[in-house]
PDB file of C-alpha atoms in Angstrom:
ATOM      1  CA  MET A   1     -91.543  73.573  72.345  1.00  0.00           C
ATOM      2  CA  GLN A   2     -94.921  72.185  73.432  1.00  0.00           C
ATOM      3  CA  LEU A   3     -96.536  73.060  76.731  1.00  0.00           C
ATOM      4  CA  PRO A   4     -97.293  70.162  79.083  1.00  0.00           C
ATOM      5  CA  ASN A   5    -100.891  69.252  79.908  1.00  0.00           C
ATOM      6  CA  GLY A   6    -102.459  71.202  82.728  1.00  0.00           C
ATOM      7  CA  MET A   7    -100.257  74.239  82.124  1.00  0.00           C
ATOM      8  CA  HIS A   8    -101.645  77.698  82.857  1.00  0.00           C
ATOM      9  CA  LEU A   9    -100.274  80.807  81.171  1.00  0.00           C
ATOM     10  CA  LYS A  10    -101.262  84.456  81.469  1.00  0.00           C
ATOM     11  CA  VAL A  11    -100.940  86.544  78.320  1.00  0.00           C
ATOM     12  CA  LEU A  12    -100.543  90.310  78.594  1.00  0.00           C
ATOM     13  CA  SER A  13    -100.953  92.578  75.573  1.00  0.00           C
ATOM     14  CA  VAL A  14    -100.147  96.308  75.765  1.00  0.00           C
ATOM     15  CA  GLN A  15    -100.430  99.097  73.192  1.00  0.00           C
ATOM     16  CA  VAL A  16     -97.246 101.029  73.890  1.00  0.00           C
ATOM     17  CA  ALA A  17     -96.973 103.350  70.874  1.00  0.00           C
ATOM     18  CA  ASP A  18     -98.224 104.209  67.407  1.00  0.00           C
ATOM     19  CA  ASN A  19     -95.351 102.334  65.811  1.00  0.00           C
ATOM     20  CA  ILE A  20     -92.310 100.234  66.766  1.00  0.00           C
ATOM     21  CA  ASP A  21     -89.145  99.967  64.678  1.00  0.00           C
ATOM     22  CA  LEU A  22     -88.865  96.175  64.604  1.00  0.00           C
ATOM     23  CA  LYS A  23     -85.531  96.033  62.812  1.00  0.00           C
ATOM     24  CA  GLN A  24     -83.765  98.271  65.318  1.00  0.00           C
ATOM     25  CA  PHE A  25     -85.368  96.528  68.281  1.00  0.00           C
ATOM     26  CA  LYS A  26     -84.398  93.095  66.971  1.00  0.00           C
ATOM     27  CA  ASN A  27     -80.801  94.197  66.545  1.00  0.00           C
ATOM     28  CA  SER A  28     -80.644  95.421  70.128  1.00  0.00           C
ATOM     29  CA  PHE A  29     -82.511  92.563  71.808  1.00  0.00           C
ATOM     30  CA  PRO A  30     -80.221  89.948  73.411  1.00  0.00           C
ATOM     31  CA  VAL A  31     -82.345  86.934  72.364  1.00  0.00           C
ATOM     32  CA  ALA A  32     -82.517  85.588  68.803  1.00  0.00           C
ATOM     33  CA  SER A  33     -85.980  85.778  67.263  1.00  0.00           C
ATOM     34  CA  TYR A  34     -88.042  82.669  66.543  1.00  0.00           C
ATOM     35  CA  PHE A  35     -89.925  84.461  63.761  1.00  0.00           C
ATOM     36  CA  THR A  36     -89.331  87.735  61.937  1.00  0.00           C
ATOM     37  CA  ASP A  37     -91.121  89.671  59.230  1.00  0.00           C
ATOM     38  CA  SER A  38     -91.864  93.334  58.536  1.00  0.00           C
ATOM     39  CA  ASP A  39     -94.839  93.396  60.925  1.00  0.00           C
ATOM     40  CA  GLU A  40     -94.041  90.907  63.687  1.00  0.00           C
ATOM     41  CA  LEU A  41     -91.225  89.653  65.908  1.00  0.00           C
ATOM     42  CA  VAL A  42     -91.591  86.510  68.012  1.00  0.00           C
ATOM     43  CA  PHE A  43     -89.095  85.547  70.726  1.00  0.00           C
ATOM     44  CA  GLU A  44     -88.953  82.345  72.758  1.00  0.00           C
ATOM     45  CA  ILE A  45     -87.180  83.735  75.818  1.00  0.00           C
ATOM     46  CA  ALA A  46     -87.242  80.579  77.968  1.00  0.00           C
ATOM     47  CA  ALA A  47     -89.574  77.727  78.872  1.00  0.00           C
ATOM     48  CA  ASN A  48     -93.123  79.130  78.930  1.00  0.00           C
ATOM     49  CA  LYS A  49     -91.790  82.657  78.407  1.00  0.00           C
ATOM     50  CA  TYR A  50     -92.539  84.384  75.108  1.00  0.00           C
ATOM     51  CA  LEU A  51     -92.496  87.884  73.645  1.00  0.00           C
ATOM     52  CA  CYS A  52     -94.224  89.157  70.503  1.00  0.00           C
ATOM     53  CA  VAL A  53     -93.582  92.664  69.188  1.00  0.00           C
ATOM     54  CA  TYR A  54     -95.782  94.172  66.473  1.00  0.00           C
ATOM     55  CA  LYS A  55     -95.045  97.034  64.114  1.00  0.00           C
ATOM     56  CA  TYR A  56     -98.338  98.766  64.923  1.00  0.00           C
ATOM     57  CA  GLY A  57     -97.070  99.623  68.418  1.00  0.00           C
ATOM     58  CA  ASN A  58     -98.175  96.588  70.440  1.00  0.00           C
ATOM     59  CA  ILE A  59     -96.272  94.062  72.528  1.00  0.00           C
ATOM     60  CA  CYS A  60     -97.611  90.774  73.851  1.00  0.00           C
ATOM     61  CA  LEU A  61     -95.840  88.635  76.420  1.00  0.00           C
ATOM     62  CA  THR A  62     -96.257  85.680  78.694  1.00  0.00           C
ATOM     63  CA  GLY A  63     -94.154  84.383  81.559  1.00  0.00           C
ATOM     64  CA  TYR A  64     -92.889  87.857  82.502  1.00  0.00           C
ATOM     65  CA  SER A  65     -93.011  89.156  86.065  1.00  0.00           C
ATOM     66  CA  ASP A  66     -94.281  92.671  86.753  1.00  0.00           C
ATOM     67  CA  THR A  67     -90.716  93.881  87.257  1.00  0.00           C
ATOM     68  CA  GLU A  68     -89.556  92.290  84.005  1.00  0.00           C
ATOM     69  CA  THR A  69     -92.542  93.787  82.163  1.00  0.00           C
ATOM     70  CA  ALA A  70     -91.736  97.288  83.437  1.00  0.00           C
ATOM     71  CA  ALA A  71     -88.099  96.865  82.405  1.00  0.00           C
ATOM     72  CA  LEU A  72     -89.150  95.662  78.938  1.00  0.00           C
ATOM     73  CA  LEU A  73     -91.393  98.693  78.440  1.00  0.00           C
ATOM     74  CA  GLN A  74     -88.487 100.998  79.208  1.00  0.00           C
ATOM     75  CA  ALA A  75     -86.150  99.005  76.953  1.00  0.00           C
ATOM     76  CA  ILE A  76     -88.494  99.237  73.990  1.00  0.00           C
ATOM     77  CA  LYS A  77     -89.271 102.942  74.406  1.00  0.00           C
ATOM     78  CA  PRO A  78     -86.339 104.228  72.261  1.00  0.00           C
ATOM     79  CA  PHE A  79     -87.664 102.228  69.304  1.00  0.00           C
ATOM     80  CA  CYS A  80     -91.205 103.610  69.550  1.00  0.00           C
ATOM     81  CA  LYS A  81     -92.882 106.412  67.649  1.00  0.00           C
ATOM     82  CA  ASN A  82     -95.225 108.388  69.896  1.00  0.00           C
ATOM     83  CA  PHE A  83     -94.696 106.306  73.040  1.00  0.00           C
ATOM     84  CA  LEU A  84     -97.957 106.311  75.025  1.00  0.00           C
ATOM     85  CA  GLU A  85     -97.963 107.398  78.639  1.00  0.00           C
ATOM     86  CA  GLN A  86    -101.428 105.895  79.101  1.00  0.00           C
ATOM     87  CA  GLN A  87    -101.097 102.381  77.670  1.00  0.00           C
ATOM     88  CA  PRO A  88    -104.272 100.355  77.049  1.00  0.00           C
ATOM     89  CA  GLY A  89    -103.857  96.630  77.584  1.00  0.00           C
ATOM     90  CA  ASP A  90    -105.620  93.374  78.322  1.00  0.00           C
ATOM     91  CA  GLU A  91    -104.902  90.015  79.932  1.00  0.00           C
ATOM     92  CA  PHE A  92    -105.865  86.605  78.594  1.00  0.00           C
ATOM     93  CA  GLU A  93    -105.459  83.165  80.141  1.00  0.00           C
ATOM     94  CA  ILE A  94    -104.451  79.926  78.427  1.00  0.00           C
ATOM     95  CA  GLU A  95    -104.999  76.488  79.954  1.00  0.00           C
ATOM     96  CA  THR A  96    -103.864  73.242  78.345  1.00  0.00           C
ATOM     97  CA  GLY A  97    -105.118  69.721  78.956  1.00  0.00           C
ATOM     98  CA  SER A  98    -108.736  70.210  77.858  1.00  0.00           C
ATOM     99  CA  ASN A  99    -110.385  67.563  75.662  1.00  0.00           C
ATOM    100  CA  THR A 100    -111.711  70.250  73.314  1.00  0.00           C
ATOM    101  CA  ILE A 101    -111.146  73.927  72.641  1.00  0.00           C
ATOM    102  CA  ASN A 102    -113.320  76.028  74.950  1.00  0.00           C
ATOM    103  CA  TYR A 103    -113.560  79.779  74.455  1.00  0.00           C
ATOM    104  CA  GLY A 104    -114.447  81.865  77.485  1.00  0.00           C
ATOM    105  CA  PHE A 105    -114.338  85.432  78.666  1.00  0.00           C
ATOM    106  CA  ASN A 106    -110.623  86.364  78.654  1.00  0.00           C
ATOM    107  CA  LYS A 107    -109.737  82.666  78.702  1.00  0.00           C
ATOM    108  CA  ILE A 108    -109.210  79.724  76.385  1.00  0.00           C
ATOM    109  CA  GLU A 109    -108.879  76.023  77.194  1.00  0.00           C
ATOM    110  CA  ILE A 110    -107.029  73.928  74.620  1.00  0.00           C
ATOM    111  CA  PRO A 111    -105.850  70.302  74.451  1.00  0.00           C
ATOM    112  CA  LYS A 112    -102.212  71.248  73.864  1.00  0.00           C
ATOM    113  CA  ALA A 113    -100.127  74.177  72.707  1.00  0.00           C
ATOM    114  CA  ASP A 114     -96.894  74.697  70.835  1.00  0.00           C
ATOM    115  CA  ILE A 115     -95.257  77.983  69.925  1.00  0.00           C
ATOM    116  CA  GLU A 116     -97.361  78.389  66.769  1.00  0.00           C
ATOM    117  CA  VAL A 117    -100.590  78.021  68.745  1.00  0.00           C
ATOM    118  CA  LEU A 118     -99.331  80.480  71.365  1.00  0.00           C
ATOM    119  CA  ARG A 119     -98.216  82.881  68.657  1.00  0.00           C
ATOM    120  CA  LEU A 120    -101.692  82.806  67.104  1.00  0.00           C
ATOM    121  CA  ILE A 121    -103.426  83.355  70.438  1.00  0.00           C
ATOM    122  CA  MET A 122    -101.115  86.214  71.339  1.00  0.00           C
ATOM    123  CA  LEU A 123    -101.643  87.765  67.906  1.00  0.00           C
ATOM    124  CA  ASN A 124    -105.426  87.788  68.305  1.00  0.00           C
ATOM    125  CA  VAL A 125    -105.216  89.205  71.830  1.00  0.00           C
ATOM    126  CA  SER A 126    -103.012  91.993  70.490  1.00  0.00           C
ATOM    127  CA  HIS A 127    -105.419  92.635  67.627  1.00  0.00           C
ATOM    128  CA  SER A 128    -108.175  93.085  70.187  1.00  0.00           C
ATOM    129  CA  VAL A 129    -106.128  95.585  72.208  1.00  0.00           C
ATOM    130  CA  ALA A 130    -105.100  97.493  69.071  1.00  0.00           C
ATOM    131  CA  LEU A 131    -108.726  97.671  67.940  1.00  0.00           C
ATOM    132  CA  ASP A 132    -109.675  99.170  71.302  1.00  0.00           C
ATOM    133  CA  TYR A 133    -106.956 101.787  70.817  1.00  0.00           C
ATOM    134  CA  TYR A 134    -108.031 102.622  67.251  1.00  0.00           C
ATOM    135  CA  SER A 135    -111.691 102.619  68.255  1.00  0.00           C
ATOM    136  CA  GLU A 136    -110.985 105.207  70.943  1.00  0.00           C
ATOM    137  CA  GLN A 137    -109.111 107.395  68.477  1.00  0.00           C
ATOM    138  CA  THR A 138    -111.884 107.041  65.893  1.00  0.00           C
ATOM    139  CA  ASN A 139    -114.447 108.077  68.488  1.00  0.00           C
ATOM    140  CA  VAL A 140    -112.397 111.211  69.196  1.00  0.00           C
ATOM    141  CA  LEU A 141    -112.466 112.062  65.489  1.00  0.00           C
ATOM    142  CA  LEU A 142    -116.210 111.447  65.329  1.00  0.00           C
ATOM    143  CA  GLU A 143    -116.876 113.647  68.356  1.00  0.00           C
ATOM    144  CA  GLU A 144    -114.845 116.499  66.897  1.00  0.00           C
ATOM    145  CA  THR A 145    -116.433 116.297  63.458  1.00  0.00           C
ATOM    146  CA  ASN A 146    -119.921 115.972  64.980  1.00  0.00           C
ATOM    147  CA  TYR A 147    -119.297 119.136  66.999  1.00  0.00           C
ATOM    148  CA  HIS A 148    -118.486 121.113  63.854  1.00  0.00           C
ATOM    149  CA  THR A 149    -121.364 119.660  61.828  1.00  0.00           C
ATOM    150  CA  GLN A 150    -123.799 120.526  64.626  1.00  0.00           C
ATOM    151  CA  LEU A 151    -122.376 124.059  64.688  1.00  0.00           C
ATOM    152  CA  LEU A 152    -122.829 124.200  60.931  1.00  0.00           C
ATOM    153  CA  GLU A 153    -126.469 123.129  61.319  1.00  0.00           C
ATOM    154  CA  LYS A 154    -127.259 125.688  64.053  1.00  0.00           C
ATOM    155  CA  LYS A 155    -125.272 128.716  62.850  1.00  0.00           C
ATOM    156  CA  GLY A 156    -124.596 127.996  59.192  1.00  0.00           C
ATOM    157  CA  ARG A 157    -120.837 128.118  59.689  1.00  0.00           C
ATOM    158  CA  ILE A 158    -118.029 125.969  61.089  1.00  0.00           C
ATOM    159  CA  GLY A 159    -116.780 128.587  63.504  1.00  0.00           C
ATOM    160  CA  MET A 160    -113.063 128.447  62.638  1.00  0.00           C
ATOM    161  CA  SER A 161    -110.819 130.740  60.659  1.00  0.00           C
ATOM    162  CA  GLY A 162    -109.300 129.475  57.435  1.00  0.00           C
ATOM    163  CA  ILE A 163    -105.903 128.700  58.991  1.00  0.00           C
ATOM    164  CA  LYS A 164    -107.414 126.919  62.000  1.00  0.00           C
ATOM    165  CA  LEU A 165    -109.716 124.944  59.729  1.00  0.00           C
ATOM    166  CA  LYS A 166    -106.790 123.878  57.559  1.00  0.00           C
ATOM    167  CA  ARG A 167    -104.850 122.759  60.635  1.00  0.00           C
ATOM    168  CA  TYR A 168    -107.851 120.844  61.935  1.00  0.00           C
ATOM    169  CA  ILE A 169    -108.340 119.121  58.571  1.00  0.00           C
ATOM    170  CA  GLY A 170    -104.626 118.270  58.419  1.00  0.00           C
ATOM    171  CA  ARG A 171    -104.521 116.891  61.969  1.00  0.00           C
ATOM    172  CA  THR A 172    -107.670 114.851  61.429  1.00  0.00           C
ATOM    173  CA  LEU A 173    -106.456 113.482  58.095  1.00  0.00           C
ATOM    174  CA  ASN A 174    -103.112 112.473  59.633  1.00  0.00           C
ATOM    175  CA  LEU A 175    -104.844 110.551  62.409  1.00  0.00           C
ATOM    176  CA  LYS A 176    -107.306 108.958  59.995  1.00  0.00           C
ATOM    177  CA  ASN A 177    -104.501 107.901  57.646  1.00  0.00           C
ATOM    178  CA  LYS A 178    -102.490 106.456  60.534  1.00  0.00           C
ATOM    179  CA  ILE A 179    -105.420 104.301  61.620  1.00  0.00           C
ATOM    180  CA  SER A 180    -106.249 103.243  58.061  1.00  0.00           C
ATOM    181  CA  ALA A 181    -102.618 102.330  57.364  1.00  0.00           C
ATOM    182  CA  ASN A 182    -102.609  99.807  60.215  1.00  0.00           C
ATOM    183  CA  LEU A 183    -106.007  98.186  59.695  1.00  0.00           C
ATOM    184  CA  TYR A 184    -104.567  95.653  57.231  1.00  0.00           C
ATOM    185  CA  ILE A 185    -102.925  93.888  60.163  1.00  0.00           C
ATOM    186  CA  PHE A 186    -106.184  92.227  61.125  1.00  0.00           C
ATOM    187  CA  ASP A 187    -106.162  89.781  58.228  1.00  0.00           C
ATOM    188  CA  SER A 188    -105.598  86.131  59.109  1.00  0.00           C
ATOM    189  CA  PRO A 189    -101.875  85.302  59.385  1.00  0.00           C
ATOM    190  CA  GLU A 190    -100.159  83.100  56.826  1.00  0.00           C
ATOM    191  CA  GLN A 191     -99.685  80.179  59.221  1.00  0.00           C
ATOM    192  CA  THR A 192    -103.467  79.600  59.223  1.00  0.00           C
ATOM    193  CA  TRP A 193    -103.773  79.218  55.463  1.00  0.00           C
ATOM    194  CA  GLU A 194    -102.452  75.652  55.232  1.00  0.00           C
ATOM    195  CA  ASN A 195    -103.040  74.402  58.773  1.00  0.00           C
ATOM    196  CA  GLU A 196    -106.642  73.414  59.475  1.00  0.00           C
ATOM    197  CA  THR A 197    -106.163  73.340  63.253  1.00  0.00           C
ATOM    198  CA  LEU A 198    -104.672  76.827  63.350  1.00  0.00           C
ATOM    199  CA  ASN A 199    -107.332  78.075  60.949  1.00  0.00           C
ATOM    200  CA  LYS A 200    -110.159  76.837  63.192  1.00  0.00           C
ATOM    201  CA  LEU A 201    -108.437  78.318  66.235  1.00  0.00           C
ATOM    202  CA  ASP A 202    -108.012  81.649  64.453  1.00  0.00           C
ATOM    203  CA  ILE A 203    -111.698  81.756  63.460  1.00  0.00           C
ATOM    204  CA  GLY A 204    -112.759  80.884  67.010  1.00  0.00           C
ATOM    205  CA  LEU A 205    -110.542  83.591  68.512  1.00  0.00           C
ATOM    206  CA  LYS A 206    -111.795  86.201  66.052  1.00  0.00           C
ATOM    207  CA  ASN A 207    -115.370  85.336  67.026  1.00  0.00           C
ATOM    208  CA  THR A 208    -114.514  85.422  70.733  1.00  0.00           C
ATOM    209  CA  PHE A 209    -112.974  88.888  70.479  1.00  0.00           C
ATOM    210  CA  ASP A 210    -115.592  90.026  67.936  1.00  0.00           C
ATOM    211  CA  LEU A 211    -112.738  91.346  65.809  1.00  0.00           C
ATOM    212  CA  GLN A 212    -114.568  91.537  62.475  1.00  0.00           C
ATOM    213  CA  SER A 213    -117.510  93.501  63.853  1.00  0.00           C
ATOM    214  CA  ARG A 214    -115.259  95.926  65.731  1.00  0.00           C
ATOM    215  CA  PHE A 215    -113.093  96.282  62.630  1.00  0.00           C
ATOM    216  CA  ARG A 216    -116.141  97.224  60.515  1.00  0.00           C
ATOM    217  CA  THR A 217    -117.313  99.707  63.162  1.00  0.00           C
ATOM    218  CA  ILE A 218    -113.971 101.520  62.957  1.00  0.00           C
ATOM    219  CA  GLN A 219    -114.097 101.509  59.155  1.00  0.00           C
ATOM    220  CA  ASP A 220    -117.631 102.939  59.196  1.00  0.00           C
ATOM    221  CA  GLY A 221    -116.540 105.631  61.649  1.00  0.00           C
ATOM    222  CA  LEU A 222    -113.573 106.585  59.475  1.00  0.00           C
ATOM    223  CA  GLN A 223    -115.849 106.784  56.436  1.00  0.00           C
ATOM    224  CA  ILE A 224    -118.105 109.237  58.294  1.00  0.00           C
ATOM    225  CA  VAL A 225    -115.046 111.287  59.241  1.00  0.00           C
ATOM    226  CA  LYS A 226    -113.903 111.296  55.602  1.00  0.00           C
ATOM    227  CA  GLU A 227    -117.301 112.524  54.393  1.00  0.00           C
ATOM    228  CA  ASN A 228    -117.258 115.335  56.968  1.00  0.00           C
ATOM    229  CA  LEU A 229    -113.725 116.344  56.014  1.00  0.00           C
ATOM    230  CA  ASP A 230    -114.717 116.453  52.348  1.00  0.00           C
ATOM    231  CA  LEU A 231    -117.570 118.778  53.330  1.00  0.00           C
ATOM    232  CA  PHE A 232    -115.265 121.002  55.391  1.00  0.00           C
ATOM    233  CA  LYS A 233    -112.771 121.217  52.524  1.00  0.00           C
ATOM    234  CA  ASP A 234    -115.550 122.183  50.106  1.00  0.00           C
ATOM    235  CA  LEU A 235    -116.738 124.880  52.520  1.00  0.00           C
ATOM    236  CA  LEU A 236    -113.187 126.160  52.882  1.00  0.00           C
ATOM    237  CA  GLN A 237    -112.795 126.263  49.111  1.00  0.00           C
ATOM    238  CA  TYR A 238    -116.147 128.055  48.776  1.00  0.00           C
ATOM    239  CA  ARG A 239    -115.112 130.541  51.461  1.00  0.00           C
ATOM    240  CA  ASN A 240    -111.838 131.250  49.668  1.00  0.00           C
ATOM    241  CA  SER A 241    -113.661 131.611  46.342  1.00  0.00           C
ATOM    242  CA  SER A 242    -116.123 134.061  47.910  1.00  0.00           C
ATOM    243  CA  VAL A 243    -113.265 136.136  49.305  1.00  0.00           C
ATOM    244  CA  LEU A 244    -111.612 136.241  45.888  1.00  0.00           C
ATOM    245  CA  GLU A 245    -114.885 137.259  44.268  1.00  0.00           C
ATOM    246  CA  TRP A 246    -115.277 140.141  46.711  1.00  0.00           C
ATOM    247  CA  ILE A 247    -111.701 141.207  46.103  1.00  0.00           C
ATOM    248  CA  VAL A 248    -112.349 141.255  42.345  1.00  0.00           C
ATOM    249  CA  ILE A 249    -115.576 143.218  42.886  1.00  0.00           C
ATOM    250  CA  VAL A 250    -113.820 145.759  45.100  1.00  0.00           C
ATOM    251  CA  LEU A 251    -110.983 146.147  42.566  1.00  0.00           C
ATOM    252  CA  ILE A 252    -113.473 146.681  39.750  1.00  0.00           C
ATOM    253  CA  LEU A 253    -115.371 149.199  41.878  1.00  0.00           C
ATOM    254  CA  VAL A 254    -112.168 151.082  42.649  1.00  0.00           C
ATOM    255  CA  GLU A 255    -111.298 151.133  38.959  1.00  0.00           C
ATOM    256  CA  VAL A 256    -114.759 152.481  38.071  1.00  0.00           C
ATOM    257  CA  ILE A 257    -114.472 155.177  40.749  1.00  0.00           C
ATOM    258  CA  ASN A 258    -111.046 156.170  39.407  1.00  0.00           C
ATOM    259  CA  LEU A 259    -112.441 156.397  35.891  1.00  0.00           C
ATOM    260  CA  LEU A 260    -115.302 158.583  37.095  1.00  0.00           C
ATOM    261  CA  ILE A 261    -112.924 160.842  39.009  1.00  0.00           C
ATOM    262  CA  ASP A 262    -110.696 161.187  35.949  1.00  0.00           C
ATOM    263  CA  LYS A 263    -113.717 161.938  33.789  1.00  0.00           C
ATOM    264  CA  PHE A 264    -115.048 164.668  36.078  1.00  0.00           C
ATOM    265  CA  ASN A 265    -111.568 166.172  36.387  1.00  0.00           C
ATOM    266  CA  LEU A 266    -111.561 166.692  32.643  1.00  0.00           C
ATOM    267  CA  PHE A 267    -114.468 169.063  33.028  1.00  0.00           C
TER     268      PHE A 267
END
């Protein structure tokens, strides 16, 4: 379906969870999907009413009322992993009937739109929201690792016991791996590879949302976190080695003392 000229649509993208089980959600949803793959579901609900659901925990919709949106969020909750109580989101406006494509702040004007154009716009809006979510999580990791490195600089130690340090490393690695596992989603979708119009639109949207730069910032942050974790693991290993060395020394000392006691007892 193609939107008529002069049509105005409001797109809403929301990060609802860390992950959504697309297969289970598709099987339970009453509307047949327009497009399905392992990472994305697209539904044409009615005229000018669309829903996109993404594996990385994001939904994007247009044509939904506030009441319908709230009901959808509750309906999708059983299929979510780590459903977020505080859900970051963003709105974006689409207007058709323009002579050329004009990119603005939270708005795009286009000559005409069909479902593939809308799907591409909604995808990029969702990428932007997901990047905000991952950026916030990366910043949390950076703040925590910076705290421990500053403590290491000032006091020469991390300030955690071995068990707590292991738990911290494990929790941080799990979060880092979760973010890294989903970053592949920001590649250009297949529909842009052979369609010049969609390809130009995709490039323009990526520039508008500054996706590539924000993507690299997250990658750089995760690399810093990785380097800090490698340091913490080395320190933990060194600490364990030092403890073992002292245990060996103490055991040897005890053995020497026992030998001396036995020797003096002979006299």
